[in-house]
Amino acid sequence: MDAGAVAAALEDALFDARQDSRHEDLADDVRGRAELAEWERIDQLLAAAVPGTVYDPETDDVVQAELAADAAAAAAREAELREAARIAARADELQALRRLGTLEQAQSRDGDEAVREELTRRAGGYAQADVDAWLARALAAHLGHYRVPAAREAAAGLLPQPVLAHAALLAELARLVPGTDADQLAFAARLATTDPEATGALAVFLARARS
């Protein structure tokens, strides 16, 4: 568009704005005001440019920045949808393993902390004791994705305190009595659920005693 075409579009937008102001139901038309402001910006852009300059949105930094922001937002929404689908599919998988009684044989994966939240949401907010115990054992023994130190560090901000306390106590008990069967340590989960702070303190005490 050349300066004349932009000026004509600006005049049309001004006319529409004046017309809207006369009608109470259109006085607060946000879209109309935004359109007017955009034509004013483009008019000023050409006024400051070399005479004869033609407006091209592909060379307009403001327009290109808006398009880039829109594309980034769309990509972020798509990524969120993919992640939500992944979490739902993994939650379905863990539910199936629970029904088969083989959850303990599964390896934890990156993102299972979010899957735990999804399972809790599906249960109406009730804690998933079996999933919590499974994650605690994996964290304590460095199984699955918890083999990676960064994943273990991240768990401190992703898992609730009872699960972390349970894992800490299991780790110390395993060092104290190597080879102990998991069923013999079922009391650790009950302690962590009842009083996670005291359970964590016990784990710290055992670590000190061992050292």
Tab-separated table of C-alpha atoms in Angstrom:
chain	number	residue	atom	x	y	z
A	1	MET	CA	0.000	0.000	0.000
A	2	ASP	CA	1.226	3.484	-0.789
A	3	ALA	CA	0.733	6.519	1.428
A	4	GLY	CA	-2.494	7.480	-0.320
A	5	ALA	CA	-4.093	4.092	0.218
A	6	VAL	CA	-3.027	4.077	3.877
A	7	ALA	CA	-4.425	7.595	4.366
A	8	ALA	CA	-7.743	6.488	2.854
A	9	ALA	CA	-7.877	3.431	5.118
A	10	LEU	CA	-7.104	5.641	8.114
A	11	GLU	CA	-9.895	8.012	7.168
A	12	ASP	CA	-12.327	5.099	6.908
A	13	ALA	CA	-11.252	3.866	10.347
A	14	LEU	CA	-11.721	7.348	11.809
A	15	PHE	CA	-15.185	7.560	10.245
A	16	ASP	CA	-16.131	4.166	11.712
A	17	ALA	CA	-14.827	5.235	15.133
A	18	ARG	CA	-16.946	8.412	15.037
A	19	GLN	CA	-19.987	6.394	14.035
A	20	ASP	CA	-19.403	3.852	16.788
A	21	SER	CA	-19.088	6.595	19.407
A	22	ARG	CA	-22.673	7.616	18.661
A	23	HIS	CA	-23.996	4.198	19.607
A	24	GLU	CA	-23.751	3.115	23.220
A	25	ASP	CA	-23.435	-0.577	22.369
A	26	LEU	CA	-20.471	0.124	20.054
A	27	ALA	CA	-18.684	2.780	22.112
A	28	ASP	CA	-16.469	0.185	23.785
A	29	ASP	CA	-15.555	-1.658	20.584
A	30	VAL	CA	-12.018	-2.811	21.389
A	31	ARG	CA	-11.450	-4.229	17.928
A	32	GLY	CA	-12.393	-0.954	16.256
A	33	ARG	CA	-10.027	1.049	18.454
A	34	ALA	CA	-7.215	-1.401	17.811
A	35	GLU	CA	-7.773	-1.167	14.048
A	36	LEU	CA	-7.746	2.628	14.190
A	37	ALA	CA	-4.543	2.617	16.261
A	38	GLU	CA	-2.888	0.286	13.746
A	39	TRP	CA	-3.782	2.478	10.764
A	40	GLU	CA	-2.484	5.526	12.668
A	41	ARG	CA	0.780	3.691	13.335
A	42	ILE	CA	1.193	2.708	9.690
A	43	ASP	CA	0.357	6.256	8.543
A	44	GLN	CA	3.023	7.663	10.886
A	45	LEU	CA	5.467	5.000	9.677
A	46	LEU	CA	5.091	6.112	6.062
A	47	ALA	CA	5.125	9.775	7.025
A	48	ALA	CA	8.568	9.274	8.563
A	49	ALA	CA	9.846	7.262	5.605
A	50	VAL	CA	11.355	8.422	2.330
A	51	PRO	CA	8.680	9.868	0.009
A	52	GLY	CA	7.288	7.208	-2.276
A	53	THR	CA	7.864	4.394	0.227
A	54	VAL	CA	5.278	1.629	-0.080
A	55	TYR	CA	4.050	-0.112	3.063
A	56	ASP	CA	4.866	-3.819	3.150
A	57	PRO	CA	3.919	-5.861	6.263
A	58	GLU	CA	6.846	-8.199	5.520
A	59	THR	CA	9.255	-5.375	6.319
A	60	ASP	CA	7.251	-4.055	9.271
A	61	ASP	CA	9.130	-5.011	12.437
A	62	VAL	CA	6.004	-4.642	14.586
A	63	VAL	CA	3.922	-6.933	12.385
A	64	GLN	CA	6.712	-9.478	12.090
A	65	ALA	CA	7.197	-9.479	15.858
A	66	GLU	CA	3.468	-10.067	16.346
A	67	LEU	CA	3.497	-12.915	13.820
A	68	ALA	CA	6.507	-14.462	15.527
A	69	ALA	CA	4.800	-14.165	18.920
A	70	ASP	CA	1.644	-15.771	17.527
A	71	ALA	CA	3.684	-18.619	16.037
A	72	ALA	CA	5.538	-19.138	19.312
A	73	ALA	CA	2.270	-19.158	21.268
A	74	ALA	CA	0.769	-21.673	18.837
A	75	ALA	CA	3.857	-23.879	19.139
A	76	ALA	CA	3.674	-23.666	22.933
A	77	ARG	CA	-0.005	-24.648	22.898
A	78	GLU	CA	0.776	-27.569	20.604
A	79	ALA	CA	3.579	-28.682	22.913
A	80	GLU	CA	1.234	-28.470	25.908
A	81	LEU	CA	-1.342	-30.596	24.107
A	82	ARG	CA	1.286	-33.192	23.187
A	83	GLU	CA	2.547	-33.292	26.761
A	84	ALA	CA	-0.982	-33.636	28.144
A	85	ALA	CA	-1.624	-36.512	25.730
A	86	ARG	CA	1.643	-38.177	26.766
A	87	ILE	CA	0.780	-37.852	30.455
A	88	ALA	CA	-2.720	-39.263	29.880
A	89	ALA	CA	-1.353	-42.215	27.902
A	90	ARG	CA	1.250	-42.973	30.568
A	91	ALA	CA	-1.413	-42.712	33.287
A	92	ASP	CA	-3.533	-45.229	31.361
A	93	GLU	CA	-0.501	-47.513	31.130
A	94	LEU	CA	0.184	-47.371	34.864
A	95	GLN	CA	-3.499	-47.978	35.603
A	96	ALA	CA	-3.374	-51.092	33.454
A	97	LEU	CA	-0.240	-52.319	35.253
A	98	ARG	CA	-1.960	-51.762	38.600
A	99	ARG	CA	-4.897	-53.883	37.507
A	100	LEU	CA	-2.487	-56.614	36.422
A	101	GLY	CA	-0.579	-56.338	39.698
A	102	THR	CA	2.685	-55.686	37.872
A	103	LEU	CA	3.269	-52.016	38.680
A	104	GLU	CA	6.378	-52.853	40.708
A	105	GLN	CA	7.986	-54.373	37.623
A	106	ALA	CA	7.665	-51.154	35.639
A	107	GLN	CA	10.582	-48.761	35.235
A	108	SER	CA	9.947	-45.147	36.154
A	109	ARG	CA	10.272	-42.655	33.315
A	110	ASP	CA	11.001	-38.994	32.947
A	111	GLY	CA	7.766	-37.121	33.652
A	112	ASP	CA	6.191	-39.764	35.877
A	113	GLU	CA	5.891	-37.166	38.631
A	114	ALA	CA	3.337	-35.352	36.470
A	115	VAL	CA	1.657	-38.692	35.736
A	116	ARG	CA	1.300	-39.203	39.490
A	117	GLU	CA	-0.547	-35.865	39.653
A	118	GLU	CA	-2.830	-36.976	36.832
A	119	LEU	CA	-3.652	-40.234	38.599
A	120	THR	CA	-4.382	-38.324	41.805
A	121	ARG	CA	-6.632	-35.950	39.869
A	122	ARG	CA	-8.505	-38.894	38.375
A	123	ALA	CA	-8.984	-40.297	41.871
A	124	GLY	CA	-10.599	-37.064	43.034
A	125	GLY	CA	-7.577	-35.851	44.967
A	126	TYR	CA	-6.911	-39.023	46.934
A	127	ALA	CA	-3.247	-39.978	47.290
A	128	GLN	CA	-2.242	-42.919	45.145
A	129	ALA	CA	-0.471	-44.982	47.820
A	130	ASP	CA	0.751	-47.711	45.481
A	131	VAL	CA	2.109	-45.260	42.917
A	132	ASP	CA	3.712	-43.181	45.669
A	133	ALA	CA	5.406	-46.281	47.088
A	134	TRP	CA	6.561	-47.312	43.610
A	135	LEU	CA	8.110	-43.907	42.971
A	136	ALA	CA	9.689	-43.809	46.437
A	137	ARG	CA	11.338	-47.198	45.886
A	138	ALA	CA	12.582	-46.147	42.460
A	139	LEU	CA	14.004	-42.924	43.884
A	140	ALA	CA	15.628	-44.687	46.838
A	141	ALA	CA	17.259	-47.367	44.696
A	142	HIS	CA	18.059	-45.080	41.730
A	143	LEU	CA	15.934	-47.113	39.351
A	144	GLY	CA	14.429	-46.078	36.022
A	145	HIS	CA	14.937	-42.430	35.186
A	146	TYR	CA	16.216	-41.849	38.719
A	147	ARG	CA	19.500	-43.390	37.630
A	148	VAL	CA	20.290	-39.879	36.420
A	149	PRO	CA	21.418	-37.553	39.250
A	150	ALA	CA	19.616	-34.584	37.680
A	151	ALA	CA	16.316	-36.489	37.827
A	152	ARG	CA	16.852	-37.255	41.497
A	153	GLU	CA	17.608	-33.596	42.188
A	154	ALA	CA	14.525	-32.501	40.261
A	155	ALA	CA	12.356	-34.923	42.249
A	156	ALA	CA	12.790	-32.724	45.334
A	157	GLY	CA	10.610	-30.105	43.664
A	158	LEU	CA	8.240	-32.465	41.871
A	159	LEU	CA	7.221	-35.034	44.488
A	160	PRO	CA	5.310	-34.385	47.731
A	161	GLN	CA	7.123	-34.547	51.044
A	162	PRO	CA	5.715	-37.951	52.115
A	163	VAL	CA	7.129	-39.593	48.978
A	164	LEU	CA	10.513	-37.911	49.430
A	165	ALA	CA	10.655	-38.873	53.107
A	166	HIS	CA	9.677	-42.442	52.249
A	167	ALA	CA	12.447	-42.637	49.652
A	168	ALA	CA	15.034	-41.181	52.033
A	169	LEU	CA	14.155	-43.670	54.769
A	170	LEU	CA	14.154	-46.605	52.341
A	171	ALA	CA	17.598	-45.630	51.101
A	172	GLU	CA	19.046	-45.538	54.615
A	173	LEU	CA	17.364	-48.786	55.657
A	174	ALA	CA	18.716	-50.507	52.545
A	175	ARG	CA	22.224	-49.380	53.474
A	176	LEU	CA	21.696	-50.474	57.068
A	177	VAL	CA	20.351	-53.928	56.183
A	178	PRO	CA	21.342	-54.781	52.587
A	179	GLY	CA	19.121	-57.200	50.720
A	180	THR	CA	16.038	-56.502	52.818
A	181	ASP	CA	12.831	-57.431	50.994
A	182	ALA	CA	10.573	-54.530	50.076
A	183	ASP	CA	7.636	-56.143	51.901
A	184	GLN	CA	9.618	-55.997	55.126
A	185	LEU	CA	9.932	-52.244	54.751
A	186	ALA	CA	6.233	-51.541	54.248
A	187	PHE	CA	6.205	-49.714	57.574
A	188	ALA	CA	8.325	-46.953	56.002
A	189	ALA	CA	5.424	-45.876	53.796
A	190	ARG	CA	3.080	-45.721	56.774
A	191	LEU	CA	5.558	-43.626	58.731
A	192	ALA	CA	6.077	-41.246	55.810
A	193	THR	CA	2.347	-40.835	55.263
A	194	THR	CA	1.636	-40.240	58.953
A	195	ASP	CA	4.544	-37.898	59.718
A	196	PRO	CA	6.799	-37.095	56.757
A	197	GLU	CA	8.861	-34.563	58.726
A	198	ALA	CA	9.700	-37.087	61.457
A	199	THR	CA	10.399	-39.737	58.808
A	200	GLY	CA	12.837	-37.433	57.060
A	201	ALA	CA	14.507	-36.668	60.375
A	202	LEU	CA	14.852	-40.397	61.046
A	203	ALA	CA	16.508	-40.876	57.658
A	204	VAL	CA	18.987	-38.095	58.454
A	205	PHE	CA	19.695	-39.636	61.861
A	206	LEU	CA	20.372	-43.051	60.331
A	207	ALA	CA	22.689	-41.473	57.769
A	208	ARG	CA	24.659	-39.794	60.551
A	209	ALA	CA	24.822	-42.994	62.563
A	210	ARG	CA	26.083	-44.890	59.517
A	211	SER	CA	28.786	-42.329	58.797
